[in-house]
Amino acid sequence: MKYGLLILIYLAFSIEGFSQDSMSAHAHSEDHESHDMPKFRAAVLIAHTLIPDEHTEENFLIPSWGFDLEYWFNRKWGIGLHNDLEIETFIISGPDGEEGHLERVYPLVLTFDGLYKVWKDLVVQLGVGTEIERQESYFIYRVGLEYEFEMGNHWDIAPTFFYDSRLSEYHTWSLALGIGKRF
């Protein structure tokens, strides 16, 4: 019985020591992975932007191109400069049915976003920016979601969904697909 108790105590300490070594190795591999992960990411996106019928005579989809530059502080947190060029001319009705229309000719949207990975590679984007157009520019608030599917060699494919609000002027919803590279 005495030897059985000693064997149980020895096994308990051995298992505990093994689990601590295993946890330490896992923590070390996560640290090593985050150090090996490149800090910069660039992506090219193709998108469609929906302008709801409350701002136009009917729902209007506008094709657009995007170019994103991001810097990741660590695996979870980053910042990004997200740029979109809407490649069509369209007309926005006055707010609340007022007279007057605003023509938008190839507006350029620039936002500076905070990025946070909430789960695996699901990124939440929150930011501010501007829509630049020759007649009138607008301040923008942006909220978005993106999921980065890793393809190997630091390449990814990322479907993206975001909402841009130009306060009382108009708002848009966009759906994009991006190809990104970390470096």
PDB file of C-alpha atoms in Angstrom:
ATOM      1  CA  MET A   1       0.000   0.000   0.000  1.00  0.00           C
ATOM      2  CA  LYS A   2       2.857   2.352   0.879  1.00  0.00           C
ATOM      3  CA  TYR A   3       4.495   1.716  -2.505  1.00  0.00           C
ATOM      4  CA  GLY A   4       1.175   2.162  -4.315  1.00  0.00           C
ATOM      5  CA  LEU A   5       0.701   5.573  -2.680  1.00  0.00           C
ATOM      6  CA  LEU A   6       4.251   6.596  -3.631  1.00  0.00           C
ATOM      7  CA  ILE A   7       3.656   5.498  -7.228  1.00  0.00           C
ATOM      8  CA  LEU A   8       0.394   7.531  -7.376  1.00  0.00           C
ATOM      9  CA  ILE A   9       2.131  10.631  -5.983  1.00  0.00           C
ATOM     10  CA  TYR A  10       4.985  10.197  -8.460  1.00  0.00           C
ATOM     11  CA  LEU A  11       2.526   9.825 -11.386  1.00  0.00           C
ATOM     12  CA  ALA A  12       0.525  12.868 -10.265  1.00  0.00           C
ATOM     13  CA  PHE A  13       3.635  15.073 -10.181  1.00  0.00           C
ATOM     14  CA  SER A  14       4.840  13.617 -13.485  1.00  0.00           C
ATOM     15  CA  ILE A  15       1.532  14.365 -15.213  1.00  0.00           C
ATOM     16  CA  GLU A  16       1.416  17.870 -13.712  1.00  0.00           C
ATOM     17  CA  GLY A  17       4.968  18.553 -14.853  1.00  0.00           C
ATOM     18  CA  PHE A  18       4.176  17.225 -18.334  1.00  0.00           C
ATOM     19  CA  SER A  19       1.083  19.415 -18.627  1.00  0.00           C
ATOM     20  CA  GLN A  20       3.059  22.505 -17.562  1.00  0.00           C
ATOM     21  CA  ASP A  21       5.740  21.707 -20.146  1.00  0.00           C
ATOM     22  CA  SER A  22       3.016  21.200 -22.748  1.00  0.00           C
ATOM     23  CA  MET A  23       1.336  24.501 -21.831  1.00  0.00           C
ATOM     24  CA  SER A  24       4.692  26.270 -21.852  1.00  0.00           C
ATOM     25  CA  ALA A  25       5.478  24.831 -25.288  1.00  0.00           C
ATOM     26  CA  HIS A  26       2.031  25.909 -26.552  1.00  0.00           C
ATOM     27  CA  ALA A  27       2.506  29.452 -25.206  1.00  0.00           C
ATOM     28  CA  HIS A  28       5.983  29.538 -26.741  1.00  0.00           C
ATOM     29  CA  SER A  29       4.619  28.406 -30.131  1.00  0.00           C
ATOM     30  CA  GLU A  30       1.952  31.154 -30.012  1.00  0.00           C
ATOM     31  CA  ASP A  31       4.605  33.771 -29.200  1.00  0.00           C
ATOM     32  CA  HIS A  32       6.816  32.375 -31.940  1.00  0.00           C
ATOM     33  CA  GLU A  33       3.875  32.414 -34.391  1.00  0.00           C
ATOM     34  CA  SER A  34       3.058  36.050 -33.601  1.00  0.00           C
ATOM     35  CA  HIS A  35       6.725  37.031 -34.074  1.00  0.00           C
ATOM     36  CA  ASP A  36       6.864  35.197 -37.408  1.00  0.00           C
ATOM     37  CA  MET A  37       3.635  36.782 -38.644  1.00  0.00           C
ATOM     38  CA  PRO A  38       4.404  39.793 -40.855  1.00  0.00           C
ATOM     39  CA  LYS A  39       3.132  43.108 -39.484  1.00  0.00           C
ATOM     40  CA  PHE A  40       1.961  44.665 -42.774  1.00  0.00           C
ATOM     41  CA  ARG A  41      -0.895  43.543 -45.027  1.00  0.00           C
ATOM     42  CA  ALA A  42      -1.941  44.931 -48.400  1.00  0.00           C
ATOM     43  CA  ALA A  43      -5.116  43.878 -50.207  1.00  0.00           C
ATOM     44  CA  VAL A  44      -6.898  44.625 -53.462  1.00  0.00           C
ATOM     45  CA  LEU A  45     -10.686  44.367 -53.363  1.00  0.00           C
ATOM     46  CA  ILE A  46     -13.526  44.271 -55.842  1.00  0.00           C
ATOM     47  CA  ALA A  47     -16.843  45.364 -54.380  1.00  0.00           C
ATOM     48  CA  HIS A  48     -20.409  46.404 -54.962  1.00  0.00           C
ATOM     49  CA  THR A  49     -21.860  49.241 -52.939  1.00  0.00           C
ATOM     50  CA  LEU A  50     -25.606  49.470 -52.343  1.00  0.00           C
ATOM     51  CA  ILE A  51     -27.188  52.896 -52.115  1.00  0.00           C
ATOM     52  CA  PRO A  52     -30.664  52.264 -50.646  1.00  0.00           C
ATOM     53  CA  ASP A  53     -33.751  53.562 -52.443  1.00  0.00           C
ATOM     54  CA  GLU A  54     -34.336  56.159 -49.720  1.00  0.00           C
ATOM     55  CA  HIS A  55     -31.437  58.127 -51.267  1.00  0.00           C
ATOM     56  CA  THR A  56     -32.092  57.342 -54.923  1.00  0.00           C
ATOM     57  CA  GLU A  57     -35.193  56.496 -56.920  1.00  0.00           C
ATOM     58  CA  GLU A  58     -34.472  52.775 -56.503  1.00  0.00           C
ATOM     59  CA  ASN A  59     -31.848  50.532 -54.891  1.00  0.00           C
ATOM     60  CA  PHE A  60     -28.639  51.206 -56.755  1.00  0.00           C
ATOM     61  CA  LEU A  61     -25.543  48.975 -56.877  1.00  0.00           C
ATOM     62  CA  ILE A  62     -22.251  50.650 -57.721  1.00  0.00           C
ATOM     63  CA  PRO A  63     -19.120  48.684 -58.641  1.00  0.00           C
ATOM     64  CA  SER A  64     -15.990  49.746 -56.818  1.00  0.00           C
ATOM     65  CA  TRP A  65     -12.325  48.875 -56.367  1.00  0.00           C
ATOM     66  CA  GLY A  66     -10.532  48.954 -53.061  1.00  0.00           C
ATOM     67  CA  PHE A  67      -6.976  49.043 -51.825  1.00  0.00           C
ATOM     68  CA  ASP A  68      -6.222  48.404 -48.158  1.00  0.00           C
ATOM     69  CA  LEU A  69      -2.989  48.920 -46.222  1.00  0.00           C
ATOM     70  CA  GLU A  70      -2.864  47.544 -42.695  1.00  0.00           C
ATOM     71  CA  TYR A  71      -0.405  47.363 -39.827  1.00  0.00           C
ATOM     72  CA  TRP A  72      -0.908  44.678 -37.153  1.00  0.00           C
ATOM     73  CA  PHE A  73       0.544  45.365 -33.697  1.00  0.00           C
ATOM     74  CA  ASN A  74      -0.021  41.730 -32.710  1.00  0.00           C
ATOM     75  CA  ARG A  75      -2.282  38.803 -33.663  1.00  0.00           C
ATOM     76  CA  LYS A  76      -5.447  40.615 -32.432  1.00  0.00           C
ATOM     77  CA  TRP A  77      -5.027  44.396 -32.958  1.00  0.00           C
ATOM     78  CA  GLY A  78      -4.253  46.467 -36.029  1.00  0.00           C
ATOM     79  CA  ILE A  79      -4.941  49.707 -37.874  1.00  0.00           C
ATOM     80  CA  GLY A  80      -5.711  50.190 -41.531  1.00  0.00           C
ATOM     81  CA  LEU A  81      -6.045  52.734 -44.293  1.00  0.00           C
ATOM     82  CA  HIS A  82      -8.922  51.486 -46.447  1.00  0.00           C
ATOM     83  CA  ASN A  83      -9.503  53.159 -49.805  1.00  0.00           C
ATOM     84  CA  ASP A  84     -12.423  52.604 -52.190  1.00  0.00           C
ATOM     85  CA  LEU A  85     -13.072  54.129 -55.601  1.00  0.00           C
ATOM     86  CA  GLU A  86     -16.695  53.908 -56.713  1.00  0.00           C
ATOM     87  CA  ILE A  87     -16.446  53.599 -60.486  1.00  0.00           C
ATOM     88  CA  GLU A  88     -19.754  55.057 -61.543  1.00  0.00           C
ATOM     89  CA  THR A  89     -21.594  58.367 -61.594  1.00  0.00           C
ATOM     90  CA  PHE A  90     -24.855  58.472 -59.615  1.00  0.00           C
ATOM     91  CA  ILE A  91     -27.358  60.965 -58.230  1.00  0.00           C
ATOM     92  CA  ILE A  92     -28.410  61.265 -54.588  1.00  0.00           C
ATOM     93  CA  SER A  93     -31.837  62.719 -53.774  1.00  0.00           C
ATOM     94  CA  GLY A  94     -32.136  65.519 -51.228  1.00  0.00           C
ATOM     95  CA  PRO A  95     -32.604  64.430 -47.594  1.00  0.00           C
ATOM     96  CA  ASP A  96     -36.178  63.661 -46.496  1.00  0.00           C
ATOM     97  CA  GLY A  97     -37.565  64.189 -49.990  1.00  0.00           C
ATOM     98  CA  GLU A  98     -36.286  67.764 -50.258  1.00  0.00           C
ATOM     99  CA  GLU A  99     -35.802  69.274 -53.674  1.00  0.00           C
ATOM    100  CA  GLY A 100     -32.347  69.136 -55.150  1.00  0.00           C
ATOM    101  CA  HIS A 101     -30.128  66.324 -56.194  1.00  0.00           C
ATOM    102  CA  LEU A 102     -26.462  65.761 -55.695  1.00  0.00           C
ATOM    103  CA  GLU A 103     -24.476  64.175 -58.503  1.00  0.00           C
ATOM    104  CA  ARG A 104     -21.557  61.996 -57.352  1.00  0.00           C
ATOM    105  CA  VAL A 105     -18.852  61.406 -59.970  1.00  0.00           C
ATOM    106  CA  TYR A 106     -16.426  58.588 -59.120  1.00  0.00           C
ATOM    107  CA  PRO A 107     -16.194  59.394 -55.396  1.00  0.00           C
ATOM    108  CA  LEU A 108     -13.113  58.217 -53.506  1.00  0.00           C
ATOM    109  CA  VAL A 109     -13.668  56.911 -49.969  1.00  0.00           C
ATOM    110  CA  LEU A 110     -10.718  56.986 -47.543  1.00  0.00           C
ATOM    111  CA  THR A 111     -11.093  55.618 -44.015  1.00  0.00           C
ATOM    112  CA  PHE A 112      -8.708  55.077 -41.125  1.00  0.00           C
ATOM    113  CA  ASP A 113      -9.911  52.019 -39.207  1.00  0.00           C
ATOM    114  CA  GLY A 114      -9.132  50.229 -36.004  1.00  0.00           C
ATOM    115  CA  LEU A 115      -9.019  46.454 -36.530  1.00  0.00           C
ATOM    116  CA  TYR A 116      -9.694  43.719 -33.991  1.00  0.00           C
ATOM    117  CA  LYS A 117      -9.815  39.949 -34.521  1.00  0.00           C
ATOM    118  CA  VAL A 118     -12.748  38.856 -32.371  1.00  0.00           C
ATOM    119  CA  TRP A 119     -12.632  35.155 -33.255  1.00  0.00           C
ATOM    120  CA  LYS A 120     -10.020  33.273 -35.284  1.00  0.00           C
ATOM    121  CA  ASP A 121      -9.562  35.437 -38.416  1.00  0.00           C
ATOM    122  CA  LEU A 122     -12.854  37.386 -38.135  1.00  0.00           C
ATOM    123  CA  VAL A 123     -11.908  41.075 -38.122  1.00  0.00           C
ATOM    124  CA  VAL A 124     -14.148  43.889 -36.880  1.00  0.00           C
ATOM    125  CA  GLN A 125     -13.425  47.295 -38.451  1.00  0.00           C
ATOM    126  CA  LEU A 126     -14.395  50.609 -36.852  1.00  0.00           C
ATOM    127  CA  GLY A 127     -13.233  53.871 -38.336  1.00  0.00           C
ATOM    128  CA  VAL A 128     -13.707  57.361 -39.663  1.00  0.00           C
ATOM    129  CA  GLY A 129     -12.807  58.965 -42.931  1.00  0.00           C
ATOM    130  CA  THR A 130     -13.960  61.030 -45.849  1.00  0.00           C
ATOM    131  CA  GLU A 131     -15.666  60.659 -49.185  1.00  0.00           C
ATOM    132  CA  ILE A 132     -13.871  62.914 -51.647  1.00  0.00           C
ATOM    133  CA  GLU A 133     -15.711  64.160 -54.716  1.00  0.00           C
ATOM    134  CA  ARG A 134     -15.242  67.358 -56.725  1.00  0.00           C
ATOM    135  CA  GLN A 135     -18.652  68.867 -55.843  1.00  0.00           C
ATOM    136  CA  GLU A 136     -18.775  68.105 -52.125  1.00  0.00           C
ATOM    137  CA  SER A 137     -16.902  65.853 -49.703  1.00  0.00           C
ATOM    138  CA  TYR A 138     -18.446  64.120 -46.684  1.00  0.00           C
ATOM    139  CA  PHE A 139     -17.222  62.856 -43.319  1.00  0.00           C
ATOM    140  CA  ILE A 140     -17.771  59.082 -42.942  1.00  0.00           C
ATOM    141  CA  TYR A 141     -18.207  56.616 -40.091  1.00  0.00           C
ATOM    142  CA  ARG A 142     -17.430  52.995 -41.012  1.00  0.00           C
ATOM    143  CA  VAL A 143     -18.299  49.680 -39.368  1.00  0.00           C
ATOM    144  CA  GLY A 144     -17.330  46.405 -41.010  1.00  0.00           C
ATOM    145  CA  LEU A 145     -16.614  42.692 -40.803  1.00  0.00           C
ATOM    146  CA  GLU A 146     -13.981  40.737 -42.696  1.00  0.00           C
ATOM    147  CA  TYR A 147     -12.870  37.117 -42.549  1.00  0.00           C
ATOM    148  CA  GLU A 148      -9.362  36.289 -43.754  1.00  0.00           C
ATOM    149  CA  PHE A 149      -8.978  32.800 -45.209  1.00  0.00           C
ATOM    150  CA  GLU A 150      -5.251  31.995 -45.173  1.00  0.00           C
ATOM    151  CA  MET A 151      -4.015  30.501 -48.453  1.00  0.00           C
ATOM    152  CA  GLY A 152      -0.338  29.914 -47.549  1.00  0.00           C
ATOM    153  CA  ASN A 153       2.841  31.975 -47.944  1.00  0.00           C
ATOM    154  CA  HIS A 154       1.025  34.866 -46.183  1.00  0.00           C
ATOM    155  CA  TRP A 155      -1.638  35.196 -48.930  1.00  0.00           C
ATOM    156  CA  ASP A 156      -5.332  35.368 -48.026  1.00  0.00           C
ATOM    157  CA  ILE A 157      -8.783  35.749 -49.522  1.00  0.00           C
ATOM    158  CA  ALA A 158     -11.115  37.955 -47.489  1.00  0.00           C
ATOM    159  CA  PRO A 159     -14.846  38.497 -47.976  1.00  0.00           C
ATOM    160  CA  THR A 160     -15.746  41.852 -46.435  1.00  0.00           C
ATOM    161  CA  PHE A 161     -19.009  43.538 -45.476  1.00  0.00           C
ATOM    162  CA  PHE A 162     -19.158  47.148 -44.286  1.00  0.00           C
ATOM    163  CA  TYR A 163     -21.523  50.041 -43.638  1.00  0.00           C
ATOM    164  CA  ASP A 164     -20.588  53.679 -44.310  1.00  0.00           C
ATOM    165  CA  SER A 165     -22.636  56.538 -42.879  1.00  0.00           C
ATOM    166  CA  ARG A 166     -22.311  60.083 -44.166  1.00  0.00           C
ATOM    167  CA  LEU A 167     -24.386  61.286 -41.215  1.00  0.00           C
ATOM    168  CA  SER A 168     -27.546  63.052 -42.435  1.00  0.00           C
ATOM    169  CA  GLU A 169     -26.609  62.899 -46.131  1.00  0.00           C
ATOM    170  CA  TYR A 170     -26.747  59.218 -47.090  1.00  0.00           C
ATOM    171  CA  HIS A 171     -25.417  55.800 -46.173  1.00  0.00           C
ATOM    172  CA  THR A 172     -24.190  52.770 -48.096  1.00  0.00           C
ATOM    173  CA  TRP A 173     -23.697  49.033 -47.609  1.00  0.00           C
ATOM    174  CA  SER A 174     -20.806  47.284 -49.371  1.00  0.00           C
ATOM    175  CA  LEU A 175     -19.898  43.686 -50.050  1.00  0.00           C
ATOM    176  CA  ALA A 176     -16.345  43.029 -51.246  1.00  0.00           C
ATOM    177  CA  LEU A 177     -13.904  40.247 -51.940  1.00  0.00           C
ATOM    178  CA  GLY A 178     -10.242  40.947 -51.345  1.00  0.00           C
ATOM    179  CA  ILE A 179      -6.944  39.247 -52.048  1.00  0.00           C
ATOM    180  CA  GLY A 180      -4.328  40.139 -49.469  1.00  0.00           C
ATOM    181  CA  LYS A 181      -0.622  39.593 -48.863  1.00  0.00           C
ATOM    182  CA  ARG A 182       1.263  39.998 -45.593  1.00  0.00           C
ATOM    183  CA  PHE A 183       4.826  41.274 -45.673  1.00  0.00           C
TER     184      PHE A 183
END
